[in-house]
Amino acid sequence: VGFTNIFNLHFNLPARYVIKQLSALTPSASASSKLELANGAAHLFFLVLSSHRCRIDEEVTHKAWLNRSNILFTGTDKWSLDKRVTLVNSNNSDFSIHISKVQVTDEGPYTCTFQAYNKPRITHVYLIVQVPARIVNISKDVSVNEGENVNLFCLAVGRPEPTVTWKDQKYGLVSDGEFLDITEIKRQQGEDYECITNNGVAPPDKRKVKVTVNCEYPSAPHTIPQTSPVLGKTAILRCEAMAVPTASFEWPVENDNTLRIKNEKTRSLLLFTNVTDKHFGNYTCFASNRLGASNASMLLFRKLSHTHGVRMCALPFPRSGTVCVRACSRAHTQPRA
């Protein structure tokens, strides 16, 4: 009597596994196939096989499943102590085993062998377990001073071995490898650096490291010709300092109910609500952070003409870690009748 024996290797995969590739066998006395499983995002039962069809005309008398040299089943008798391996079918047309919660250690050769009238036949299946690339350890956010060296690392695992690249978010530059070394970091390099790992099994895994560079941010020094406010009008002296960390400001002035100081993130305003003769003179703004300090001065002098604004930029001190300060005055006048 002619019939077909189907030798199936079934895998019940957890949510993180899906089928990657499957090569079917053609009927033969001895054949082999590679079965690849990869991490995914499915919650399904997968009937994976091989469709190993071995057409024979004899009655099967013995049959067994082996993993390498370890016997899993002989007929309906289980030899394996692994509870994840179970027998699905065992008859003259279907001899199937089921492996649940597939692990990396399950990778390897599986052999289905049967005997009919003392004539052995063998079918081979090679299981390849793929694991998506995953970042397991990465540098924490770091804060450094300008000119220091920065060393970042990003460690990843996966099967096959994943690639690791670093990408800076500002300029899009890419560096290959787990380690990113920045020598004498500059202020422009303070940004987010992204680690990307990929092995083609699933979408890449990505994580970012924020690098903060503590430094001065002076604008190009320049001076704008000064004008002056008018008696009885409003005037503003403005002091600007761009720095990391943010600068704090100070105006050393006497108590005067006509003066107000308004500090903002990157600037400080000294407001004169009613300019009088006593207000004319030199004013100095001090800006500082933990890296250093700087100052800028400007002269508020009397002039009868209408004015619109004054700016002056002071050069930073030569020592490292200073901030650039810009001071400017603005006079607000009423148009002449």
XYZ file of C-alpha atoms in Angstrom:
337
model
C 0.000 0.000 0.000
C 1.406 3.347 -0.957
C 1.130 6.370 1.382
C 3.058 9.456 2.325
C 4.932 9.973 5.593
C 5.183 13.627 6.625
C 7.854 14.428 9.205
C 7.114 17.786 10.761
C 9.059 19.858 13.272
C 6.585 22.212 14.957
C 7.636 25.257 16.977
C 5.296 27.047 19.315
C 7.021 30.397 19.611
C 6.627 33.039 22.321
C 5.487 36.533 21.383
C 8.962 37.632 20.385
C 9.506 34.974 17.730
C 8.355 34.682 14.147
C 9.449 32.650 11.154
C 12.313 34.206 9.231
C 12.970 31.743 6.460
C 12.050 28.188 5.577
C 13.409 25.972 2.858
C 11.186 23.033 1.961
C 12.573 19.619 1.229
C 11.978 17.527 -1.798
C 11.260 13.834 -1.270
C 14.461 11.927 -0.740
C 15.968 9.268 1.415
C 18.310 11.747 3.082
C 17.759 15.487 2.890
C 18.443 18.610 4.910
C 16.919 22.035 5.441
C 17.673 25.214 7.358
C 14.914 26.676 9.455
C 15.473 30.226 10.738
C 13.486 31.742 13.581
C 13.713 35.386 14.488
C 12.369 37.745 17.118
C 9.259 39.608 16.097
C 5.996 40.821 17.588
C 3.377 38.146 16.995
C 1.092 36.331 19.405
C 0.340 33.392 17.157
C 0.936 29.679 17.090
C 3.356 28.913 14.298
C 3.238 25.592 12.465
C 6.752 25.593 11.197
C 7.965 23.099 8.970
C 9.552 21.761 6.892
C 6.986 19.917 4.790
C 9.473 17.050 4.820
C 7.599 14.547 2.693
C 9.198 11.145 2.303
C 7.108 8.962 0.003
C 7.563 5.268 0.701
C 5.736 2.076 -0.150
C 6.764 0.074 2.886
C 5.225 -0.025 6.319
C 7.093 2.033 8.913
C 8.298 -0.090 11.823
C 10.516 2.323 13.807
C 10.764 6.108 13.988
C 12.573 8.676 16.125
C 13.413 12.365 16.506
C 16.918 13.369 17.567
C 18.625 16.648 18.406
C 22.280 16.156 17.628
C 23.007 12.846 19.361
C 20.225 13.256 21.933
C 17.122 11.164 21.382
C 13.925 13.185 21.811
C 11.294 10.591 20.898
C 11.241 7.008 19.706
C 7.746 6.475 18.475
C 5.509 7.701 21.283
C 8.153 7.189 23.969
C 9.702 10.443 25.161
C 13.376 10.348 26.025
C 13.940 14.083 26.415
C 13.596 15.620 29.885
C 12.772 19.020 28.374
C 9.115 19.820 29.063
C 9.054 22.233 26.125
C 9.404 19.373 23.664
C 6.188 17.456 23.041
C 4.858 14.997 20.516
C 2.149 16.317 18.213
C 1.393 13.365 15.971
C 2.700 9.840 15.665
C 1.150 7.707 12.975
C 2.103 6.209 9.662
C 1.576 9.507 7.852
C 2.640 12.168 10.376
C 5.385 12.128 12.986
C 5.632 15.640 14.483
C 7.222 17.217 17.524
C 6.530 20.603 19.080
C 9.041 22.929 20.794
C 7.584 25.806 22.808
C 9.366 28.947 24.001
C 12.257 28.533 21.612
C 15.651 29.509 23.046
C 19.025 30.198 21.513
C 20.271 26.884 22.896
C 17.689 25.101 20.731
C 19.674 26.000 17.644
C 21.221 23.072 15.852
C 20.477 19.966 13.795
C 17.296 17.924 14.245
C 16.990 14.505 12.669
C 13.902 12.500 11.875
C 14.679 8.859 11.176
C 12.383 5.957 10.404
C 12.773 2.384 9.354
C 10.637 0.334 7.006
C 11.453 -3.312 6.342
C 14.957 -2.789 7.724
C 15.633 0.036 5.311
C 16.544 3.251 7.239
C 15.642 6.692 6.013
C 16.770 10.011 7.458
C 15.604 13.626 7.163
C 17.647 16.528 8.582
C 16.413 19.942 9.709
C 18.778 22.634 10.969
C 17.168 25.190 13.283
C 18.700 28.687 13.284
C 17.459 30.979 16.060
C 17.861 34.684 15.358
C 17.698 37.351 18.065
C 17.124 41.032 17.193
C 19.901 43.464 18.003
C 19.349 45.089 21.387
C 21.308 47.704 23.322
C 22.099 46.323 26.780
C 24.414 49.009 28.149
C 25.125 52.602 27.126
C 26.823 55.670 28.572
C 24.751 57.980 30.725
C 24.219 61.639 29.872
C 27.430 63.535 30.524
C 28.403 67.140 31.268
C 31.983 68.217 30.517
C 34.001 71.381 30.164
C 35.137 72.548 26.762
C 38.493 71.041 25.830
C 38.027 67.825 27.783
C 37.961 64.362 26.217
C 34.675 62.456 26.003
C 34.400 58.664 25.767
C 31.007 57.086 25.057
C 30.180 53.401 24.797
C 27.206 51.403 23.524
C 27.087 47.624 24.014
C 24.631 45.494 22.051
C 23.750 41.822 21.688
C 21.935 39.819 19.040
C 22.149 36.903 16.626
C 23.669 37.291 14.141
C 26.250 39.653 15.629
C 24.854 43.198 15.321
C 26.604 46.273 13.998
C 26.867 49.367 16.200
C 27.124 52.930 14.910
C 27.109 56.353 16.542
C 25.375 59.302 14.899
C 25.425 62.919 16.016
C 22.044 64.578 15.712
C 23.326 67.997 14.652
C 25.544 67.187 11.690
C 24.527 63.614 10.874
C 28.096 62.304 11.089
C 28.423 58.571 11.665
C 31.105 56.611 13.523
C 31.246 52.814 13.441
C 31.912 50.720 16.528
C 30.779 50.432 20.121
C 32.994 53.278 21.332
C 32.878 56.953 20.405
C 35.873 59.059 21.435
C 35.797 62.848 21.153
C 39.143 64.546 21.759
C 39.167 68.071 23.190
C 35.453 68.566 22.706
C 34.296 71.918 21.390
C 31.202 73.870 22.293
C 29.610 73.106 18.921
C 29.789 69.391 19.740
C 27.454 69.636 22.699
C 24.355 67.735 21.546
C 22.569 64.368 21.492
C 24.537 61.395 20.204
C 22.496 58.408 19.032
C 23.646 54.797 19.182
C 22.094 52.525 16.545
C 22.440 48.745 16.513
C 21.106 46.461 13.807
C 21.487 42.908 12.552
C 18.717 42.772 9.957
C 16.388 40.634 12.058
C 14.102 43.397 13.340
C 14.022 47.219 13.192
C 17.203 48.792 14.641
C 17.415 49.523 18.352
C 18.285 53.160 19.091
C 19.194 55.121 22.221
C 20.577 58.610 22.793
C 23.217 60.119 25.064
C 23.113 63.854 25.787
C 26.504 65.559 25.934
C 26.503 69.015 27.528
C 29.592 71.162 26.998
C 30.080 73.782 29.695
C 31.681 76.727 27.970
C 31.535 80.364 27.011
C 29.534 81.428 23.986
C 30.820 84.914 23.122
C 29.529 86.711 20.084
C 32.010 88.434 17.817
C 33.174 91.599 19.644
C 31.862 94.762 18.083
C 31.013 98.313 19.082
C 28.148 100.496 17.927
C 28.480 104.298 18.271
C 26.819 105.509 21.435
C 24.085 108.045 21.825
C 22.439 109.154 25.018
C 19.017 109.456 26.587
C 17.160 112.678 27.239
C 16.415 114.148 30.649
C 13.050 113.129 31.974
C 12.729 110.242 29.568
C 13.102 106.485 29.901
C 16.373 104.682 29.208
C 17.483 101.064 29.278
C 20.940 99.577 29.665
C 21.070 96.008 28.449
C 23.712 93.446 29.316
C 23.776 90.202 27.320
C 25.779 87.078 28.139
C 25.467 83.782 26.293
C 27.067 81.042 28.353
C 26.750 77.415 29.436
C 25.871 77.097 32.274
C 23.615 80.131 32.135
C 25.233 83.253 33.548
C 23.980 85.208 36.525
C 24.006 89.021 36.384
C 24.795 91.845 38.757
C 24.617 95.633 38.450
C 26.435 97.457 41.283
C 24.181 100.512 41.590
C 22.913 102.572 44.505
C 19.386 102.187 45.756
C 17.168 104.342 43.611
C 13.437 103.987 43.255
C 13.736 105.184 39.659
C 15.968 102.225 38.758
C 14.782 98.696 38.135
C 16.754 95.557 37.282
C 15.143 92.832 35.209
C 17.063 89.580 34.742
C 16.185 87.224 31.915
C 17.783 83.984 30.717
C 20.558 85.485 28.627
C 20.385 89.164 29.479
C 19.844 91.688 32.235
C 18.144 95.069 31.880
C 18.842 98.190 33.937
C 15.818 100.461 33.507
C 15.770 104.203 34.185
C 12.165 105.299 34.506
C 13.020 109.018 34.708
C 16.500 110.059 33.652
C 18.031 112.848 35.760
C 21.483 114.426 35.930
C 22.552 112.072 38.719
C 22.070 109.073 36.439
C 24.727 110.083 33.945
C 27.974 108.194 34.353
C 29.603 104.812 33.942
C 27.709 101.551 34.565
C 29.211 98.072 34.760
C 27.427 94.770 34.288
C 28.955 91.604 35.778
C 28.110 88.168 34.394
C 29.432 84.920 35.836
C 28.988 81.178 35.954
C 31.019 78.436 37.614
C 33.542 78.544 34.774
C 34.426 82.184 35.202
C 33.247 85.760 34.995
C 33.407 88.822 32.797
C 32.065 92.344 32.718
C 31.234 95.170 30.386
C 30.931 98.880 31.036
C 29.314 101.719 29.184
C 28.872 105.426 29.684
C 25.485 107.016 30.014
C 26.130 110.656 29.159
C 23.984 113.682 28.604
C 22.972 114.752 25.130
C 20.065 116.905 24.102
C 19.269 115.156 20.817
C 16.754 112.378 20.548
C 18.338 108.907 20.746
C 17.337 105.427 19.891
C 19.902 103.020 21.250
C 23.427 102.143 22.275
C 25.302 98.838 22.115
C 28.813 97.890 23.180
C 30.423 94.443 23.348
C 33.254 93.848 25.791
C 35.957 91.316 25.073
C 36.087 88.360 27.481
C 38.976 87.928 29.858
C 41.864 85.921 28.359
C 41.566 83.106 30.873
C 39.435 80.103 29.956
C 35.898 79.764 31.132
C 34.803 83.361 30.757
C 31.647 84.710 29.241
C 31.116 87.400 26.683
C 29.070 90.344 27.834
C 27.349 92.888 25.644
C 26.073 96.088 27.157
C 23.798 98.489 25.408
C 21.538 101.378 26.251
C 18.265 102.333 24.677
C 16.536 105.655 25.106
C 12.803 105.997 24.651
C 11.645 109.497 23.705
C 8.477 111.067 22.564
C 8.495 112.482 19.010
C 8.692 116.228 18.756
C 5.497 118.044 18.208
